[in-house]
Amino acid sequence: MRSPFRPDVGPDRALLDDHRRLVGSLQRRGLLRGGLSLGALTMLTGCDLTSSKSVQDALLAISGLNDEVQALLFDPTKLAPTYPASMVLKPAKFNAYYDVDKVKPVDGASWKLELGGLIADKTPWNVGQIAALPENEMVIRHVCVEGWDYIGQWSGVRLSTFLQRVGADTRAKYVAFRTADDYPSSIDMATALHPQTLLATKYAGETLADPFGFPLRLRMATKLGYKNPKWITAIEVTNTYSGGYWEKRGFNWFAGI
Ligand SMILES: Nc1nc2c(c(=O)[nH]1)N[C@H]1C(S)=C(S)[C@@H](COP(=O)(O)O)O[C@H]1N2
Ligand SMILES: [Mo]
């Protein structure tokens, strides 16, 4: 019988062969199209896939449960695990769809957060105004679909507090984000209102460093790494689905941990 995916070469092929059934099931369900090479999977995840476990995690992330089922399973009152400050990794572990030396720092002095959609007061915010909002802190695990993770300490205003402050319609379905590096993202309202969803301005008690999203990034304890946009420039509340950077490349949208 023919292999359900295009045989790749050498060790790459062995890594995919380990997961032949999972790849086949994703193809049958229309979640993956055509042949799959390790190179293509690496493109999908934006992560280095060098072990059998990391390949499996990447495939499982694509597989997921569908968004509606995951939204139903999501308990808005259930808290994700937190950890002692002694476990915090310093500095944090960087990832993006490009290398760290390609990060273009955002100028905090001219930066503005724009608001759109179903929000009563769309006046833009500056860095000082965001800093004056009530601050929450959480020590949580960051999980990237590549198969690595780390414990990080994040501070900033709860997204729920911010949405209330600007008069957002929290009955809307989605909160969408735009970023300085063209990494659009969007999340379900239940997760937006979860107490462990922060608009983070600090890591390990200090202002976010440029690679980690200065001056403002999303940090959620309940979702995978790629759902946490860095360098946010705009927030929109909407009933229109807009997906996100990796979601447009085949990744699951709900992406709960
Ligand atoms: N703006 C932006 N946000 C992003 C990304 C990106 O490429 N651009 N990559 C995502 C991915 S895949 C991960 S794992 C995390 C990494 O966050 P960290 O560098 O703070 O650990 O950022 C997410 N947010
Ligand atoms: Mo990631």
GROMACS .gro file of C-alpha atoms and ligand atoms in nm:
model
  282
    1MET     CA    1   0.000   0.000   0.000
    2ARG     CA    2   0.118   0.352  -0.071
    3SER     CA    3   0.225   0.566   0.219
    4PRO     CA    4  -0.045   0.829   0.297
    5PHE     CA    5   0.213   1.107   0.280
    6ARG     CA    6   0.495   1.185   0.041
    7PRO     CA    7   0.803   0.999   0.157
    8ASP     CA    8   1.069   1.246   0.255
    9VAL     CA    9   1.438   1.166   0.276
   10GLY     CA   10   1.650   0.998   0.543
   11PRO     CA   11   1.590   1.082   0.908
   12ASP     CA   12   1.307   1.321   0.815
   13ARG     CA   13   1.116   1.031   0.674
   14ALA     CA   14   1.177   0.823   0.986
   15LEU     CA   15   1.041   1.102   1.207
   16LEU     CA   16   0.720   1.123   1.003
   17ASP     CA   17   0.693   0.745   0.970
   18ASP     CA   18   0.661   0.725   1.348
   19HIS     CA   19   0.332   0.912   1.311
   20ARG     CA   20   0.195   0.762   0.990
   21ARG     CA   21  -0.150   0.699   1.141
   22LEU     CA   22  -0.189   1.050   1.278
   23VAL     CA   23  -0.085   1.204   0.945
   24GLY     CA   24  -0.331   0.975   0.764
   25SER     CA   25  -0.615   1.073   0.996
   26LEU     CA   26  -0.542   1.444   0.950
   27GLN     CA   27  -0.547   1.400   0.573
   28ARG     CA   28  -0.877   1.209   0.580
   29ARG     CA   29  -1.034   1.482   0.793
   30GLY     CA   30  -0.916   1.744   0.547
   31LEU     CA   31  -0.692   1.907   0.808
   32LEU     CA   32  -0.386   1.843   0.598
   33ARG     CA   33  -0.382   1.845   0.221
   34GLY     CA   34  -0.157   1.657  -0.018
   35GLY     CA   35   0.186   1.533   0.075
   36LEU     CA   36   0.348   1.624   0.400
   37SER     CA   37   0.721   1.671   0.441
   38LEU     CA   38   0.897   1.754   0.762
   39GLY     CA   39   0.991   2.084   0.599
   40ALA     CA   40   0.625   2.167   0.545
   41LEU     CA   41   0.537   2.073   0.901
   42THR     CA   42   0.820   2.294   1.028
   43MET     CA   43   0.674   2.579   0.820
   44LEU     CA   44   0.332   2.518   0.971
   45THR     CA   45   0.456   2.527   1.327
   46GLY     CA   46   0.739   2.777   1.293
   47CYS     CA   47   0.936   2.555   1.524
   48ASP     CA   48   1.234   2.319   1.495
   49LEU     CA   49   1.112   1.963   1.467
   50THR     CA   50   1.406   1.748   1.557
   51SER     CA   51   1.256   1.473   1.771
   52SER     CA   52   0.975   1.225   1.737
   53LYS     CA   53   0.798   1.389   2.033
   54SER     CA   54   0.811   1.737   1.877
   55VAL     CA   55   0.670   1.601   1.550
   56GLN     CA   56   0.387   1.434   1.741
   57ASP     CA   57   0.307   1.752   1.932
   58ALA     CA   58   0.299   1.950   1.607
   59LEU     CA   59   0.064   1.698   1.445
   60LEU     CA   60  -0.162   1.687   1.751
   61ALA     CA   61  -0.185   2.065   1.751
   62ILE     CA   62  -0.310   2.059   1.392
   63SER     CA   63  -0.545   1.775   1.479
   64GLY     CA   64  -0.696   1.931   1.790
   65LEU     CA   65  -1.064   1.921   1.854
   66ASN     CA   66  -1.276   2.148   1.646
   67ASP     CA   67  -1.317   2.505   1.771
   68GLU     CA   68  -1.679   2.470   1.875
   69VAL     CA   69  -1.618   2.157   2.082
   70GLN     CA   70  -1.321   2.320   2.249
   71ALA     CA   71  -1.523   2.633   2.325
   72LEU     CA   72  -1.791   2.416   2.486
   73LEU     CA   73  -1.531   2.232   2.693
   74PHE     CA   74  -1.370   2.556   2.809
   75ASP     CA   75  -1.455   2.639   3.170
   76PRO     CA   76  -1.423   3.019   3.216
   77THR     CA   77  -1.383   2.980   3.593
   78LYS     CA   78  -1.118   2.705   3.592
   79LEU     CA   79  -0.768   2.833   3.659
   80ALA     CA   80  -0.459   2.699   3.484
   81PRO     CA   81  -0.171   2.587   3.709
   82THR     CA   82   0.060   2.852   3.853
   83TYR     CA   83   0.416   2.807   3.980
   84PRO     CA   84   0.658   2.952   4.235
   85ALA     CA   85   0.860   3.256   4.124
   86SER     CA   86   1.177   3.053   4.179
   87MET     CA   87   1.091   2.851   3.865
   88VAL     CA   88   1.077   3.154   3.634
   89LEU     CA   89   1.315   3.132   3.335
   90LYS     CA   90   1.527   3.446   3.286
   91PRO     CA   91   1.537   3.565   3.021
   92ALA     CA   92   1.230   3.409   2.859
   93LYS     CA   93   1.262   3.175   2.560
   94PHE     CA   94   1.209   3.358   2.231
   95ASN     CA   95   1.002   3.244   1.938
   96ALA     CA   96   0.844   3.411   1.635
   97TYR     CA   97   0.797   3.327   1.268
   98TYR     CA   98   1.145   3.477   1.212
   99ASP     CA   99   1.475   3.480   1.404
  100VAL     CA  100   1.539   3.701   1.706
  101ASP     CA  101   1.791   3.917   1.515
  102LYS     CA  102   1.505   4.021   1.282
  103VAL     CA  103   1.296   4.170   1.566
  104LYS     CA  104   1.217   4.537   1.494
  105PRO     CA  105   1.186   4.714   1.832
  106VAL     CA  106   0.872   4.922   1.881
  107ASP     CA  107   0.925   5.288   1.982
  108GLY     CA  108   0.737   5.327   2.310
  109ALA     CA  109   0.724   5.707   2.282
  110SER     CA  110   0.523   5.710   1.959
  111TRP     CA  111   0.341   5.376   2.012
  112LYS     CA  112  -0.037   5.388   2.034
  113LEU     CA  113  -0.289   5.115   2.100
  114GLU     CA  114  -0.579   5.159   1.859
  115LEU     CA  115  -0.928   5.030   1.933
  116GLY     CA  116  -1.197   4.923   1.690
  117GLY     CA  117  -1.525   4.740   1.645
  118LEU     CA  118  -1.779   4.700   1.925
  119ILE     CA  119  -1.609   4.934   2.173
  120ALA     CA  120  -1.781   5.249   2.306
  121ASP     CA  121  -1.466   5.458   2.367
  122LYS     CA  122  -1.219   5.407   2.082
  123THR     CA  123  -0.972   5.672   2.198
  124PRO     CA  124  -0.618   5.532   2.145
  125TRP     CA  125  -0.403   5.457   2.450
  126ASN     CA  126  -0.036   5.538   2.506
  127VAL     CA  127   0.226   5.356   2.716
  128GLY     CA  128   0.177   5.575   3.025
  129GLN     CA  129  -0.198   5.527   3.026
  130ILE     CA  130  -0.165   5.150   2.999
  131ALA     CA  131   0.092   5.151   3.284
  132ALA     CA  132  -0.155   5.334   3.511
  133LEU     CA  133  -0.411   5.051   3.489
  134PRO     CA  134  -0.444   4.799   3.775
  135GLU     CA  135  -0.172   4.536   3.749
  136ASN     CA  136  -0.205   4.159   3.791
  137GLU     CA  137   0.072   3.903   3.793
  138MET     CA  138   0.086   3.536   3.706
  139VAL     CA  139   0.357   3.269   3.693
  140ILE     CA  140   0.246   3.023   3.425
  141ARG     CA  141   0.374   2.770   3.177
  142HIS     CA  142   0.422   2.872   2.814
  143VAL     CA  143   0.372   2.581   2.575
  144CYS     CA  144   0.487   2.600   2.212
  145VAL     CA  145   0.357   2.338   1.967
  146GLU     CA  146   0.717   2.259   1.881
  147GLY     CA  147   0.728   2.067   2.208
  148TRP     CA  148   0.920   2.304   2.434
  149ASP     CA  149   0.791   2.504   2.726
  150TYR     CA  150   0.904   2.732   3.008
  151ILE     CA  151   0.771   2.894   3.323
  152GLY     CA  152   0.730   3.271   3.295
  153GLN     CA  153   0.615   3.554   3.519
  154TRP     CA  154   0.390   3.806   3.346
  155SER     CA  155   0.234   4.129   3.472
  156GLY     CA  156  -0.018   4.365   3.325
  157VAL     CA  157  -0.384   4.458   3.325
  158ARG     CA  158  -0.642   4.184   3.288
  159LEU     CA  159  -0.788   4.196   2.938
  160SER     CA  160  -1.134   4.173   3.101
  161THR     CA  161  -1.062   4.487   3.307
  162PHE     CA  162  -0.940   4.671   2.998
  163LEU     CA  163  -1.242   4.567   2.791
  164GLN     CA  164  -1.478   4.691   3.064
  165ARG     CA  165  -1.285   5.018   3.093
  166VAL     CA  166  -1.328   5.100   2.723
  167GLY     CA  167  -1.692   4.991   2.709
  168ALA     CA  168  -1.646   4.682   2.494
  169ASP     CA  169  -1.950   4.471   2.410
  170THR     CA  170  -1.844   4.153   2.591
  171ARG     CA  171  -2.136   3.963   2.437
  172ALA     CA  172  -1.945   3.975   2.106
  173LYS     CA  173  -1.777   3.655   1.989
  174TYR     CA  174  -1.418   3.759   1.931
  175VAL     CA  175  -1.135   3.985   2.038
  176ALA     CA  176  -0.890   4.038   1.753
  177PHE     CA  177  -0.538   4.181   1.764
  178ARG     CA  178  -0.303   4.347   1.517
  179THR     CA  179   0.069   4.366   1.576
  180ALA     CA  180   0.371   4.565   1.460
  181ASP     CA  181   0.512   4.257   1.279
  182ASP     CA  182   0.195   4.167   1.090
  183TYR     CA  183   0.094   3.870   1.308
  184PRO     CA  184  -0.284   3.903   1.328
  185SER     CA  185  -0.453   3.698   1.598
  186SER     CA  186  -0.797   3.650   1.748
  187ILE     CA  187  -0.947   3.473   2.048
  188ASP     CA  188  -1.289   3.372   2.180
  189MET     CA  189  -1.458   3.613   2.424
  190ALA     CA  190  -1.472   3.353   2.705
  191THR     CA  191  -1.093   3.329   2.704
  192ALA     CA  192  -1.060   3.708   2.668
  193LEU     CA  193  -1.256   3.746   2.994
  194HIS     CA  194  -1.067   3.468   3.178
  195PRO     CA  195  -0.883   3.597   3.489
  196GLN     CA  196  -0.550   3.456   3.362
  197THR     CA  197  -0.564   3.651   3.038
  198LEU     CA  198  -0.342   3.959   3.065
  199LEU     CA  199  -0.231   4.244   2.845
  200ALA     CA  200   0.125   4.201   2.966
  201THR     CA  201   0.373   4.488   3.000
  202LYS     CA  202   0.631   4.316   3.223
  203TYR     CA  203   0.826   3.992   3.243
  204ALA     CA  204   0.984   3.880   3.574
  205GLY     CA  205   0.893   4.219   3.723
  206GLU     CA  206   1.065   4.427   3.453
  207THR     CA  207   0.941   4.610   3.146
  208LEU     CA  208   0.910   4.366   2.854
  209ALA     CA  209   1.231   4.337   2.654
  210ASP     CA  210   1.198   4.406   2.279
  211PRO     CA  211   1.201   4.039   2.166
  212PHE     CA  212   0.915   3.955   2.400
  213GLY     CA  213   0.667   4.213   2.277
  214PHE     CA  214   0.745   4.559   2.420
  215PRO     CA  215   0.536   4.755   2.497
  216LEU     CA  216   0.229   4.530   2.502
  217ARG     CA  217   0.156   4.164   2.437
  218LEU     CA  218  -0.112   3.914   2.520
  219ARG     CA  219  -0.042   3.639   2.775
  220MET     CA  220  -0.299   3.369   2.839
  221ALA     CA  221  -0.248   3.077   3.077
  222THR     CA  222  -0.507   2.870   2.891
  223LYS     CA  223  -0.378   2.873   2.534
  224LEU     CA  224  -0.079   2.758   2.330
  225GLY     CA  225   0.213   2.993   2.263
  226TYR     CA  226   0.117   3.096   1.910
  227LYS     CA  227  -0.214   3.243   2.036
  228ASN     CA  228  -0.025   3.512   2.235
  229PRO     CA  229   0.050   3.804   2.002
  230LYS     CA  230   0.348   4.025   2.087
  231TRP     CA  231   0.392   4.396   1.990
  232ILE     CA  232   0.017   4.461   1.987
  233THR     CA  233  -0.089   4.778   1.802
  234ALA     CA  234  -0.468   4.736   1.782
  235ILE     CA  235  -0.754   4.556   1.954
  236GLU     CA  236  -1.091   4.498   1.792
  237VAL     CA  237  -1.409   4.348   1.941
  238THR     CA  238  -1.613   4.178   1.671
  239ASN     CA  239  -1.858   3.905   1.571
  240THR     CA  240  -1.664   3.837   1.251
  241TYR     CA  241  -1.415   3.551   1.254
  242SER     CA  242  -1.069   3.665   1.144
  243GLY     CA  243  -0.842   3.371   1.236
  244GLY     CA  244  -0.474   3.446   1.276
  245TYR     CA  245  -0.126   3.411   1.127
  246TRP     CA  246  -0.080   3.036   1.195
  247GLU     CA  247  -0.451   2.958   1.175
  248LYS     CA  248  -0.442   3.072   0.809
  249ARG     CA  249  -0.164   2.816   0.762
  250GLY     CA  250  -0.367   2.523   0.894
  251PHE     CA  251  -0.332   2.552   1.269
  252ASN     CA  252  -0.619   2.508   1.510
  253TRP     CA  253  -0.783   2.838   1.610
  254PHE     CA  254  -0.911   2.763   1.964
  255ALA     CA  255  -0.575   2.610   2.065
  256GLY     CA  256  -0.647   2.554   2.434
  257ILE     CA  257  -0.378   2.393   2.645
  258LIG     N1  258   0.368   3.933   1.703
  258LIG     C1  259   0.403   3.802   1.716
  258LIG     N2  260   0.359   3.737   1.824
  258LIG     C2  261   0.392   3.605   1.841
  258LIG     C3  262   0.469   3.534   1.746
  258LIG     C4  263   0.513   3.608   1.632
  258LIG     O1  264   0.581   3.554   1.541
  258LIG     N3  265   0.479   3.742   1.621
  258LIG     N4  266   0.500   3.401   1.766
  258LIG     C5  267   0.417   3.325   1.861
  258LIG     C6  268   0.474   3.196   1.904
  258LIG     S1  269   0.470   3.066   1.792
  258LIG     C7  270   0.519   3.175   2.030
  258LIG     S2  271   0.567   3.021   2.086
  258LIG     C8  272   0.527   3.288   2.128
  258LIG     C9  273   0.668   3.303   2.186
  258LIG     O2  274   0.663   3.401   2.287
  258LIG     P1  275   0.795   3.434   2.368
  258LIG     O3  276   0.900   3.476   2.268
  258LIG     O4  277   0.757   3.546   2.460
  258LIG     O5  278   0.834   3.312   2.445
  258LIG     O6  279   0.492   3.413   2.070
  258LIG    C10  280   0.382   3.407   1.984
  258LIG     N5  281   0.345   3.544   1.952
  259MO      MO  282   0.502   2.872   1.923
   0.00000   0.00000   0.00000
